[in-house]
Amino acid sequence: MRVKYLAKRLAAIAVFANIALVTVPFLSADVIPNHNILVSIKTRLQGLQRGLQVTSDLVAPLPSCVTCCYRYIHCLNSTECGNNTFVKANLPYDEIVKRQCKRRLPGAIIIGTKKSGTSALQKFLGFHPEIAAADGEPHFFNRPVYHYGETFYKKMMPLSSKQQITLEKTPIYYAYHPLGVHRRVHRLLPRAKLIIILRDPIKRAISDYFMETRYLLASGGKLSPKRLEPLHGYDLGDTFEKSVLTAAGGKVNPQSKFVSLSVYNNSLAHWLSFFPRSSLLAIDGDAFVKDPLPALKETEHFLGVQSFFDEDSFFTEENRGFRCLAKPVRTCWKSVKRPPHPTIPEDVLQKLKKFYEPYNRSLVKLLNQTFEWIK
């Protein structure tokens, strides 16, 4: 009778919560000792999922994390899970209490730069057992929600245990010094550790331009208010060169957002007037794309967390331009096929190279650090 009652309860939970296969890894043997009955319950739960195909490889055990406030559970819905066969779910309430999980202010922030690999860094670090990474981009310090205060900001963060450091990523923070974002961050998080990825400024500007044109096309030619906010609105020309060069004279236009967001030293100087250099980790974006491991090891040391990533943490999948994660779970970020960027005229590239040279030299002097893309 107990088994039948439990089966009905589990089936109801699966329907209303739309989750699958959560029973097997988390039910102890003393609750359901009969393996055949357990398999039957599991199969029934699978059958309740809409349009899902039961396959044997989806019942493999998933890793556990003793310091985390989540668990991995199997996912059978490819529409919701993409290339993954798992999702992260909160622990049972009693376990959350036991691990003292709660929403905490970030101890680290990825402040930039846009189109430089910050999403990949955030996703990789999100699998580290001592890092609780917030999803998406909170944009707390550069939008009106800042005035809602600390409590509101905490609600934007994930649950974390006392053994974890909370991490958030908003890669436009670094450029919002006119709004005093660096002051706001320092006021609330004076001991925060800041991470920034610095990519070849020309490559970053080109990638930024084509991303913004995709947004424009997707919106039917009208940008949303979100994308027209201060320092986020762009003067989009028909071509990249028209967007970065002046109409009169064809010189590099320093007022172009595509150009100015790649002038890293000016923005970082404002941040370093509030935070010590030891609080800032600058990652070479070009090197990170080729091999993420050195940057991840450097980040672990910078954040003071245990060594977790190694050579066995990654694998390469054909037709993808980046490394995939092999552990703690095997996953590869969803690949979006886009047409290649049109070739930029060589004279435009040379103008940009000459424009950025003095800024790059100042950056090296400011950070006492050089980068692969600085010749």
mmCIF file of C-alpha atoms in Angstrom:
data_model
loop_
_atom_site.group_PDB
_atom_site.id
_atom_site.type_symbol
_atom_site.label_atom_id
_atom_site.label_comp_id
_atom_site.label_asym_id
_atom_site.label_seq_id
_atom_site.Cartn_x
_atom_site.Cartn_y
_atom_site.Cartn_z
ATOM 1 C CA MET A 1 0.000 0.000 0.000
ATOM 2 C CA ARG A 2 2.837 2.362 0.841
ATOM 3 C CA VAL A 3 4.430 1.765 -2.578
ATOM 4 C CA LYS A 4 1.157 2.421 -4.415
ATOM 5 C CA TYR A 5 0.571 5.598 -2.440
ATOM 6 C CA LEU A 6 4.110 6.773 -3.124
ATOM 7 C CA ALA A 7 3.778 6.003 -6.819
ATOM 8 C CA LYS A 8 0.636 8.151 -7.054
ATOM 9 C CA ARG A 9 2.300 10.979 -5.171
ATOM 10 C CA LEU A 10 5.371 10.884 -7.410
ATOM 11 C CA ALA A 11 3.234 10.829 -10.541
ATOM 12 C CA ALA A 12 1.313 13.895 -9.365
ATOM 13 C CA ILE A 13 4.524 15.746 -8.568
ATOM 14 C CA ALA A 14 5.925 14.928 -12.002
ATOM 15 C CA VAL A 15 2.832 16.274 -13.758
ATOM 16 C CA PHE A 16 2.502 19.530 -11.872
ATOM 17 C CA ALA A 17 6.218 20.339 -11.624
ATOM 18 C CA ASN A 18 7.003 19.035 -15.125
ATOM 19 C CA ILE A 19 10.116 17.239 -13.984
ATOM 20 C CA ALA A 20 11.394 13.793 -14.864
ATOM 21 C CA LEU A 21 13.440 11.058 -13.262
ATOM 22 C CA VAL A 22 13.984 12.916 -10.006
ATOM 23 C CA THR A 23 12.902 9.934 -7.966
ATOM 24 C CA VAL A 24 15.598 7.396 -8.707
ATOM 25 C CA PRO A 25 18.722 9.245 -7.564
ATOM 26 C CA PHE A 26 17.140 10.611 -4.388
ATOM 27 C CA LEU A 27 15.009 7.811 -2.901
ATOM 28 C CA SER A 28 16.826 5.660 -0.368
ATOM 29 C CA ALA A 29 16.652 1.860 -0.399
ATOM 30 C CA ASP A 30 14.715 1.680 2.857
ATOM 31 C CA VAL A 31 11.811 3.611 1.285
ATOM 32 C CA ILE A 32 11.423 1.403 -1.804
ATOM 33 C CA PRO A 33 13.421 -1.802 -1.378
ATOM 34 C CA ASN A 34 11.986 -3.609 -4.406
ATOM 35 C CA HIS A 35 14.019 -2.751 -7.513
ATOM 36 C CA ASN A 36 11.350 -3.964 -9.946
ATOM 37 C CA ILE A 37 8.727 -1.701 -8.365
ATOM 38 C CA LEU A 38 11.161 1.205 -8.492
ATOM 39 C CA VAL A 39 11.755 0.684 -12.204
ATOM 40 C CA SER A 40 8.009 0.499 -12.759
ATOM 41 C CA ILE A 41 7.465 3.831 -10.964
ATOM 42 C CA LYS A 42 10.268 5.430 -12.940
ATOM 43 C CA THR A 43 8.860 4.189 -16.246
ATOM 44 C CA ARG A 44 5.423 5.517 -15.349
ATOM 45 C CA LEU A 45 6.870 8.920 -14.533
ATOM 46 C CA GLN A 46 8.565 8.968 -17.923
ATOM 47 C CA GLY A 47 5.318 8.161 -19.644
ATOM 48 C CA LEU A 48 3.633 11.155 -18.018
ATOM 49 C CA GLN A 49 5.975 13.593 -19.729
ATOM 50 C CA ARG A 50 4.549 15.173 -22.859
ATOM 51 C CA GLY A 51 6.112 13.951 -26.074
ATOM 52 C CA LEU A 52 9.161 12.445 -24.393
ATOM 53 C CA GLN A 53 10.961 9.345 -25.582
ATOM 54 C CA VAL A 54 12.293 6.950 -22.927
ATOM 55 C CA THR A 55 15.892 5.948 -23.618
ATOM 56 C CA SER A 56 18.253 3.913 -21.500
ATOM 57 C CA ASP A 57 21.094 6.446 -21.526
ATOM 58 C CA LEU A 58 18.966 8.968 -19.635
ATOM 59 C CA VAL A 59 18.897 6.923 -16.446
ATOM 60 C CA ALA A 60 22.652 7.110 -15.843
ATOM 61 C CA PRO A 61 23.526 8.510 -12.396
ATOM 62 C CA LEU A 62 24.347 12.208 -12.265
ATOM 63 C CA PRO A 63 27.106 13.724 -10.142
ATOM 64 C CA SER A 64 26.333 15.339 -6.828
ATOM 65 C CA CYS A 65 27.762 18.486 -5.283
ATOM 66 C CA VAL A 66 28.016 18.556 -1.495
ATOM 67 C CA THR A 67 28.694 22.313 -1.346
ATOM 68 C CA CYS A 68 25.991 23.373 -3.827
ATOM 69 C CA CYS A 69 22.400 24.442 -3.275
ATOM 70 C CA TYR A 70 21.213 22.563 -6.348
ATOM 71 C CA ARG A 71 21.210 19.051 -7.699
ATOM 72 C CA TYR A 72 21.408 17.721 -11.213
ATOM 73 C CA ILE A 73 18.293 15.955 -12.476
ATOM 74 C CA HIS A 74 17.655 14.246 -15.782
ATOM 75 C CA CYS A 75 15.865 16.228 -18.457
ATOM 76 C CA LEU A 76 13.927 14.494 -21.206
ATOM 77 C CA ASN A 77 12.463 17.567 -22.878
ATOM 78 C CA SER A 78 14.880 18.557 -25.658
ATOM 79 C CA THR A 79 12.905 21.739 -26.357
ATOM 80 C CA GLU A 80 13.572 23.071 -22.866
ATOM 81 C CA CYS A 81 17.002 21.555 -22.302
ATOM 82 C CA GLY A 82 18.647 22.000 -25.694
ATOM 83 C CA ASN A 83 21.741 19.812 -25.990
ATOM 84 C CA ASN A 84 21.729 18.902 -22.288
ATOM 85 C CA THR A 85 20.335 15.741 -20.746
ATOM 86 C CA PHE A 86 20.147 17.389 -17.325
ATOM 87 C CA VAL A 87 18.936 20.505 -15.556
ATOM 88 C CA LYS A 88 19.830 22.099 -12.236
ATOM 89 C CA ALA A 89 17.096 21.997 -9.613
ATOM 90 C CA ASN A 90 16.920 23.251 -6.045
ATOM 91 C CA LEU A 91 17.596 20.792 -3.270
ATOM 92 C CA PRO A 92 14.781 19.597 -1.011
ATOM 93 C CA TYR A 93 13.927 22.175 1.644
ATOM 94 C CA ASP A 94 15.461 20.239 4.534
ATOM 95 C CA GLU A 95 18.754 19.981 2.647
ATOM 96 C CA ILE A 96 18.683 23.699 1.823
ATOM 97 C CA VAL A 97 18.335 24.439 5.534
ATOM 98 C CA LYS A 98 21.069 21.954 6.426
ATOM 99 C CA ARG A 99 23.534 23.538 3.992
ATOM 100 C CA GLN A 100 22.545 27.056 5.107
ATOM 101 C CA CYS A 101 21.621 28.009 1.555
ATOM 102 C CA LYS A 102 20.387 31.529 0.994
ATOM 103 C CA ARG A 103 20.689 34.382 -1.488
ATOM 104 C CA ARG A 104 23.868 36.321 -0.852
ATOM 105 C CA LEU A 105 25.455 39.398 -2.357
ATOM 106 C CA PRO A 106 28.081 38.634 -4.999
ATOM 107 C CA GLY A 107 31.680 38.271 -3.971
ATOM 108 C CA ALA A 108 32.774 38.506 -7.600
ATOM 109 C CA ILE A 109 31.479 40.287 -10.708
ATOM 110 C CA ILE A 110 32.351 39.835 -14.371
ATOM 111 C CA ILE A 111 32.217 43.504 -15.428
ATOM 112 C CA GLY A 112 33.156 43.159 -19.095
ATOM 113 C CA THR A 113 33.687 43.258 -21.875
ATOM 114 C CA LYS A 114 30.819 42.802 -24.250
ATOM 115 C CA LYS A 115 31.373 40.253 -27.066
ATOM 116 C CA SER A 116 34.548 38.910 -25.486
ATOM 117 C CA GLY A 117 33.556 35.511 -24.098
ATOM 118 C CA THR A 118 31.946 36.502 -20.801
ATOM 119 C CA SER A 119 28.999 34.137 -21.256
ATOM 120 C CA ALA A 120 31.316 31.168 -21.776
ATOM 121 C CA LEU A 121 33.327 32.127 -18.689
ATOM 122 C CA GLN A 122 30.152 32.478 -16.632
ATOM 123 C CA LYS A 123 28.849 29.089 -17.772
ATOM 124 C CA PHE A 124 32.118 27.292 -17.092
ATOM 125 C CA LEU A 125 32.451 28.820 -13.621
ATOM 126 C CA GLY A 126 28.821 27.933 -12.877
ATOM 127 C CA PHE A 127 29.843 24.264 -12.714
ATOM 128 C CA HIS A 128 32.543 24.868 -10.114
ATOM 129 C CA PRO A 129 31.324 23.437 -6.775
ATOM 130 C CA GLU A 130 32.492 26.507 -4.828
ATOM 131 C CA ILE A 131 30.953 29.102 -7.169
ATOM 132 C CA ALA A 132 27.251 29.996 -7.380
ATOM 133 C CA ALA A 133 26.806 31.851 -10.671
ATOM 134 C CA ALA A 134 23.724 33.952 -11.337
ATOM 135 C CA ASP A 135 21.893 33.263 -14.582
ATOM 136 C CA GLY A 136 21.817 35.879 -17.304
ATOM 137 C CA GLU A 137 22.829 39.481 -16.667
ATOM 138 C CA PRO A 138 21.263 41.289 -13.673
ATOM 139 C CA HIS A 139 22.126 44.860 -14.840
ATOM 140 C CA PHE A 140 21.495 46.010 -11.279
ATOM 141 C CA PHE A 141 24.061 48.792 -11.055
ATOM 142 C CA ASN A 142 23.374 50.437 -14.422
ATOM 143 C CA ARG A 143 19.562 50.549 -14.401
ATOM 144 C CA PRO A 144 16.844 52.163 -12.257
ATOM 145 C CA VAL A 145 16.425 48.928 -10.255
ATOM 146 C CA TYR A 146 19.594 50.014 -8.423
ATOM 147 C CA HIS A 147 17.440 52.328 -6.341
ATOM 148 C CA TYR A 148 15.444 49.332 -5.069
ATOM 149 C CA GLY A 149 18.423 48.570 -2.878
ATOM 150 C CA GLU A 150 20.431 45.677 -1.516
ATOM 151 C CA THR A 151 17.483 43.402 -0.727
ATOM 152 C CA PHE A 152 16.279 43.557 -4.319
ATOM 153 C CA TYR A 153 19.792 42.789 -5.585
ATOM 154 C CA LYS A 154 20.034 39.715 -3.375
ATOM 155 C CA LYS A 155 16.798 38.394 -4.860
ATOM 156 C CA MET A 156 18.500 38.433 -8.267
ATOM 157 C CA MET A 157 21.202 36.076 -6.997
ATOM 158 C CA PRO A 158 21.107 32.263 -6.816
ATOM 159 C CA LEU A 159 21.001 30.273 -3.615
ATOM 160 C CA SER A 160 24.485 29.653 -2.276
ATOM 161 C CA SER A 161 26.025 27.849 0.664
ATOM 162 C CA LYS A 162 28.597 29.258 3.070
ATOM 163 C CA GLN A 163 31.281 27.343 1.162
ATOM 164 C CA GLN A 164 30.493 29.144 -2.113
ATOM 165 C CA ILE A 165 31.214 32.555 -3.576
ATOM 166 C CA THR A 166 28.371 34.179 -5.526
ATOM 167 C CA LEU A 167 29.204 35.439 -9.010
ATOM 168 C CA GLU A 168 27.247 37.683 -11.344
ATOM 169 C CA LYS A 169 27.989 38.841 -14.878
ATOM 170 C CA THR A 170 26.943 42.084 -16.551
ATOM 171 C CA PRO A 171 29.569 42.815 -19.224
ATOM 172 C CA ILE A 172 28.517 46.396 -19.847
ATOM 173 C CA TYR A 173 29.280 47.514 -16.268
ATOM 174 C CA TYR A 174 32.850 48.452 -17.141
ATOM 175 C CA ALA A 175 31.702 51.132 -19.613
ATOM 176 C CA TYR A 176 29.126 52.822 -17.397
ATOM 177 C CA HIS A 177 31.507 55.112 -15.538
ATOM 178 C CA PRO A 178 29.529 58.238 -16.625
ATOM 179 C CA LEU A 179 26.657 56.882 -14.498
ATOM 180 C CA GLY A 180 29.016 56.086 -11.634
ATOM 181 C CA VAL A 181 28.572 52.316 -11.785
ATOM 182 C CA HIS A 182 32.067 51.806 -10.363
ATOM 183 C CA ARG A 183 31.103 54.007 -7.412
ATOM 184 C CA ARG A 184 27.856 52.101 -6.905
ATOM 185 C CA VAL A 185 29.612 48.742 -6.928
ATOM 186 C CA HIS A 186 32.266 49.953 -4.501
ATOM 187 C CA ARG A 187 29.653 51.429 -2.168
ATOM 188 C CA LEU A 188 27.756 48.144 -1.870
ATOM 189 C CA LEU A 189 30.587 45.659 -2.471
ATOM 190 C CA PRO A 190 33.887 47.316 -1.474
ATOM 191 C CA ARG A 191 35.701 43.959 -1.321
ATOM 192 C CA ALA A 192 34.296 42.576 -4.566
ATOM 193 C CA LYS A 193 36.625 40.774 -6.932
ATOM 194 C CA LEU A 194 36.277 42.076 -10.469
ATOM 195 C CA ILE A 195 36.860 40.027 -13.614
ATOM 196 C CA ILE A 196 37.155 41.479 -17.109
ATOM 197 C CA ILE A 197 37.885 39.780 -20.437
ATOM 198 C CA LEU A 198 39.795 41.986 -22.875
ATOM 199 C CA ARG A 199 39.628 40.930 -26.502
ATOM 200 C CA ASP A 200 41.325 42.430 -29.548
ATOM 201 C CA PRO A 201 39.440 45.768 -29.698
ATOM 202 C CA ILE A 202 38.880 45.580 -33.453
ATOM 203 C CA LYS A 203 37.476 42.037 -33.307
ATOM 204 C CA ARG A 204 35.272 43.058 -30.386
ATOM 205 C CA ALA A 205 33.909 46.074 -32.294
ATOM 206 C CA ILE A 206 33.165 43.985 -35.396
ATOM 207 C CA SER A 207 31.413 41.271 -33.387
ATOM 208 C CA ASP A 208 29.439 43.931 -31.496
ATOM 209 C CA TYR A 209 28.286 45.569 -34.723
ATOM 210 C CA PHE A 210 26.975 42.366 -36.241
ATOM 211 C CA MET A 211 25.204 41.395 -33.028
ATOM 212 C CA GLU A 212 23.425 44.751 -32.925
ATOM 213 C CA THR A 213 22.419 44.458 -36.587
ATOM 214 C CA ARG A 214 20.898 41.045 -35.807
ATOM 215 C CA TYR A 215 18.855 42.641 -33.021
ATOM 216 C CA LEU A 216 17.723 45.329 -35.437
ATOM 217 C CA LEU A 217 16.666 42.828 -38.083
ATOM 218 C CA ALA A 218 14.887 40.660 -35.511
ATOM 219 C CA SER A 219 12.906 43.672 -34.289
ATOM 220 C CA GLY A 220 11.722 44.597 -37.754
ATOM 221 C CA GLY A 221 13.919 47.672 -37.897
ATOM 222 C CA LYS A 222 12.920 49.099 -34.500
ATOM 223 C CA LEU A 223 15.162 48.666 -31.473
ATOM 224 C CA SER A 224 13.544 48.074 -28.104
ATOM 225 C CA PRO A 225 13.824 50.737 -25.360
ATOM 226 C CA LYS A 226 16.219 48.379 -23.563
ATOM 227 C CA ARG A 227 18.688 48.577 -26.420
ATOM 228 C CA LEU A 228 18.302 52.341 -26.747
ATOM 229 C CA GLU A 229 19.217 53.056 -23.121
ATOM 230 C CA PRO A 230 22.185 55.401 -22.462
ATOM 231 C CA LEU A 231 25.496 53.942 -23.654
ATOM 232 C CA HIS A 232 23.691 51.002 -25.214
ATOM 233 C CA GLY A 233 22.148 52.732 -28.194
ATOM 234 C CA TYR A 234 24.119 52.539 -31.403
ATOM 235 C CA ASP A 235 24.171 54.560 -34.581
ATOM 236 C CA LEU A 236 23.918 51.649 -36.973
ATOM 237 C CA GLY A 237 25.069 52.279 -40.518
ATOM 238 C CA ASP A 238 24.457 50.075 -43.536
ATOM 239 C CA THR A 239 27.976 48.685 -43.127
ATOM 240 C CA PHE A 240 30.480 48.335 -40.337
ATOM 241 C CA GLU A 241 32.734 50.980 -41.836
ATOM 242 C CA LYS A 242 29.888 53.515 -41.981
ATOM 243 C CA SER A 243 29.235 52.829 -38.304
ATOM 244 C CA VAL A 244 32.807 53.418 -37.116
ATOM 245 C CA LEU A 245 34.078 56.101 -39.509
ATOM 246 C CA THR A 246 33.000 59.717 -39.825
ATOM 247 C CA ALA A 247 30.963 60.646 -42.894
ATOM 248 C CA ALA A 248 33.260 63.589 -43.544
ATOM 249 C CA GLY A 249 36.857 62.541 -43.964
ATOM 250 C CA GLY A 250 36.443 58.851 -43.217
ATOM 251 C CA LYS A 251 38.330 59.038 -39.915
ATOM 252 C CA VAL A 252 37.681 56.739 -36.973
ATOM 253 C CA ASN A 253 34.735 58.136 -35.047
ATOM 254 C CA PRO A 254 35.534 58.030 -31.300
ATOM 255 C CA GLN A 255 31.868 58.774 -30.538
ATOM 256 C CA SER A 256 30.774 55.499 -32.122
ATOM 257 C CA LYS A 257 29.789 53.045 -29.394
ATOM 258 C CA PHE A 258 31.404 50.235 -31.366
ATOM 259 C CA VAL A 259 34.674 52.145 -31.198
ATOM 260 C CA SER A 260 34.468 53.606 -27.687
ATOM 261 C CA LEU A 261 33.547 50.330 -25.959
ATOM 262 C CA SER A 262 36.892 48.936 -27.139
ATOM 263 C CA VAL A 263 38.892 51.752 -25.548
ATOM 264 C CA TYR A 264 39.520 49.717 -22.436
ATOM 265 C CA ASN A 265 42.055 51.843 -20.566
ATOM 266 C CA ASN A 266 39.757 54.849 -20.099
ATOM 267 C CA SER A 267 37.013 52.785 -18.453
ATOM 268 C CA LEU A 268 39.349 50.691 -16.317
ATOM 269 C CA ALA A 269 41.119 53.774 -15.006
ATOM 270 C CA HIS A 270 37.837 54.807 -13.354
ATOM 271 C CA TRP A 271 37.408 51.379 -11.754
ATOM 272 C CA LEU A 272 40.976 51.323 -10.478
ATOM 273 C CA SER A 273 40.483 54.685 -8.837
ATOM 274 C CA PHE A 274 38.113 52.890 -6.441
ATOM 275 C CA PHE A 275 39.385 49.306 -6.402
ATOM 276 C CA PRO A 276 43.003 48.176 -5.925
ATOM 277 C CA ARG A 277 44.721 46.479 -8.855
ATOM 278 C CA SER A 278 44.775 43.243 -6.839
ATOM 279 C CA SER A 279 40.939 43.214 -6.972
ATOM 280 C CA LEU A 280 40.889 43.071 -10.777
ATOM 281 C CA LEU A 281 41.585 40.012 -12.930
ATOM 282 C CA ALA A 282 42.105 40.847 -16.604
ATOM 283 C CA ILE A 283 41.777 37.824 -18.920
ATOM 284 C CA ASP A 284 43.142 37.745 -22.454
ATOM 285 C CA GLY A 285 40.019 37.137 -24.551
ATOM 286 C CA ASP A 286 41.821 35.886 -27.651
ATOM 287 C CA ALA A 287 43.753 33.299 -25.635
ATOM 288 C CA PHE A 288 40.606 32.290 -23.728
ATOM 289 C CA VAL A 289 38.748 31.391 -26.924
ATOM 290 C CA LYS A 290 41.600 29.146 -28.057
ATOM 291 C CA ASP A 291 42.003 27.379 -24.719
ATOM 292 C CA PRO A 292 39.838 28.262 -21.699
ATOM 293 C CA LEU A 293 41.785 26.174 -19.169
ATOM 294 C CA PRO A 294 44.617 28.636 -18.318
ATOM 295 C CA ALA A 295 42.101 31.438 -17.720
ATOM 296 C CA LEU A 296 39.901 29.188 -15.580
ATOM 297 C CA LYS A 297 42.877 28.112 -13.473
ATOM 298 C CA GLU A 298 43.859 31.752 -13.072
ATOM 299 C CA THR A 299 40.290 32.619 -12.069
ATOM 300 C CA GLU A 300 40.193 29.848 -9.476
ATOM 301 C CA HIS A 301 43.360 31.209 -7.880
ATOM 302 C CA PHE A 302 42.048 34.781 -8.043
ATOM 303 C CA LEU A 303 38.773 33.839 -6.334
ATOM 304 C CA GLY A 304 40.478 31.653 -3.741
ATOM 305 C CA VAL A 305 38.494 28.505 -4.578
ATOM 306 C CA GLN A 306 39.753 24.953 -4.905
ATOM 307 C CA SER A 307 41.336 23.712 -8.113
ATOM 308 C CA PHE A 308 38.575 22.012 -10.095
ATOM 309 C CA PHE A 309 39.166 22.383 -13.847
ATOM 310 C CA ASP A 310 41.870 20.362 -15.606
ATOM 311 C CA GLU A 311 42.634 18.946 -19.046
ATOM 312 C CA ASP A 312 39.985 16.254 -18.574
ATOM 313 C CA SER A 313 37.304 18.911 -18.010
ATOM 314 C CA PHE A 314 36.886 19.604 -21.744
ATOM 315 C CA PHE A 315 36.286 17.955 -25.057
ATOM 316 C CA THR A 316 36.096 19.247 -28.603
ATOM 317 C CA GLU A 317 33.024 18.732 -30.746
ATOM 318 C CA GLU A 318 33.157 18.979 -34.519
ATOM 319 C CA ASN A 319 31.782 22.152 -36.136
ATOM 320 C CA ARG A 320 31.971 24.139 -32.891
ATOM 321 C CA GLY A 321 34.309 27.032 -32.415
ATOM 322 C CA PHE A 322 34.793 26.515 -28.678
ATOM 323 C CA ARG A 323 35.523 23.822 -26.125
ATOM 324 C CA CYS A 324 32.755 21.801 -24.482
ATOM 325 C CA LEU A 325 32.547 20.716 -20.856
ATOM 326 C CA ALA A 326 33.179 17.067 -20.030
ATOM 327 C CA LYS A 327 32.656 17.174 -16.260
ATOM 328 C CA PRO A 328 30.989 17.325 -13.797
ATOM 329 C CA VAL A 329 28.410 16.774 -16.546
ATOM 330 C CA ARG A 330 28.951 16.448 -20.262
ATOM 331 C CA THR A 331 27.500 19.470 -22.021
ATOM 332 C CA CYS A 332 28.070 21.756 -24.961
ATOM 333 C CA TRP A 333 26.502 25.174 -25.315
ATOM 334 C CA LYS A 334 23.882 25.403 -28.011
ATOM 335 C CA SER A 335 25.456 26.313 -31.331
ATOM 336 C CA VAL A 336 23.718 29.025 -33.309
ATOM 337 C CA LYS A 337 24.523 28.956 -37.004
ATOM 338 C CA ARG A 338 24.994 32.444 -38.381
ATOM 339 C CA PRO A 339 26.379 33.623 -41.700
ATOM 340 C CA PRO A 340 30.055 34.620 -41.561
ATOM 341 C CA HIS A 341 30.843 38.290 -41.086
ATOM 342 C CA PRO A 342 31.410 40.152 -44.363
ATOM 343 C CA THR A 343 35.021 41.015 -45.064
ATOM 344 C CA ILE A 344 36.008 44.395 -43.650
ATOM 345 C CA PRO A 345 38.067 46.543 -46.069
ATOM 346 C CA GLU A 346 41.758 46.478 -45.192
ATOM 347 C CA ASP A 347 42.055 50.257 -45.097
ATOM 348 C CA VAL A 348 39.323 50.394 -42.427
ATOM 349 C CA LEU A 349 41.143 47.791 -40.341
ATOM 350 C CA GLN A 350 44.377 49.741 -40.608
ATOM 351 C CA LYS A 351 42.671 52.959 -39.502
ATOM 352 C CA LEU A 352 41.253 51.189 -36.464
ATOM 353 C CA LYS A 353 44.581 49.573 -35.655
ATOM 354 C CA LYS A 354 46.321 52.931 -35.713
ATOM 355 C CA PHE A 355 43.532 54.497 -33.629
ATOM 356 C CA TYR A 356 43.746 51.869 -30.871
ATOM 357 C CA GLU A 357 47.542 51.667 -30.637
ATOM 358 C CA PRO A 358 48.035 54.495 -28.088
ATOM 359 C CA TYR A 359 45.093 53.263 -26.001
ATOM 360 C CA ASN A 360 46.505 49.740 -25.973
ATOM 361 C CA ARG A 361 49.893 51.037 -24.821
ATOM 362 C CA SER A 362 48.168 52.939 -22.022
ATOM 363 C CA LEU A 363 46.271 49.777 -21.076
ATOM 364 C CA VAL A 364 49.498 47.780 -20.725
ATOM 365 C CA LYS A 365 50.947 50.515 -18.527
ATOM 366 C CA LEU A 366 47.753 50.802 -16.438
ATOM 367 C CA LEU A 367 47.473 47.067 -15.740
ATOM 368 C CA ASN A 368 51.175 46.214 -15.905
ATOM 369 C CA GLN A 369 50.092 43.374 -18.150
ATOM 370 C CA THR A 370 50.251 42.628 -21.848
ATOM 371 C CA PHE A 371 47.960 40.585 -24.084
ATOM 372 C CA GLU A 372 48.257 38.213 -27.008
ATOM 373 C CA TRP A 373 46.499 40.670 -29.328
ATOM 374 C CA ILE A 374 48.889 43.556 -28.601
ATOM 375 C CA LYS A 375 51.782 43.362 -31.037
#
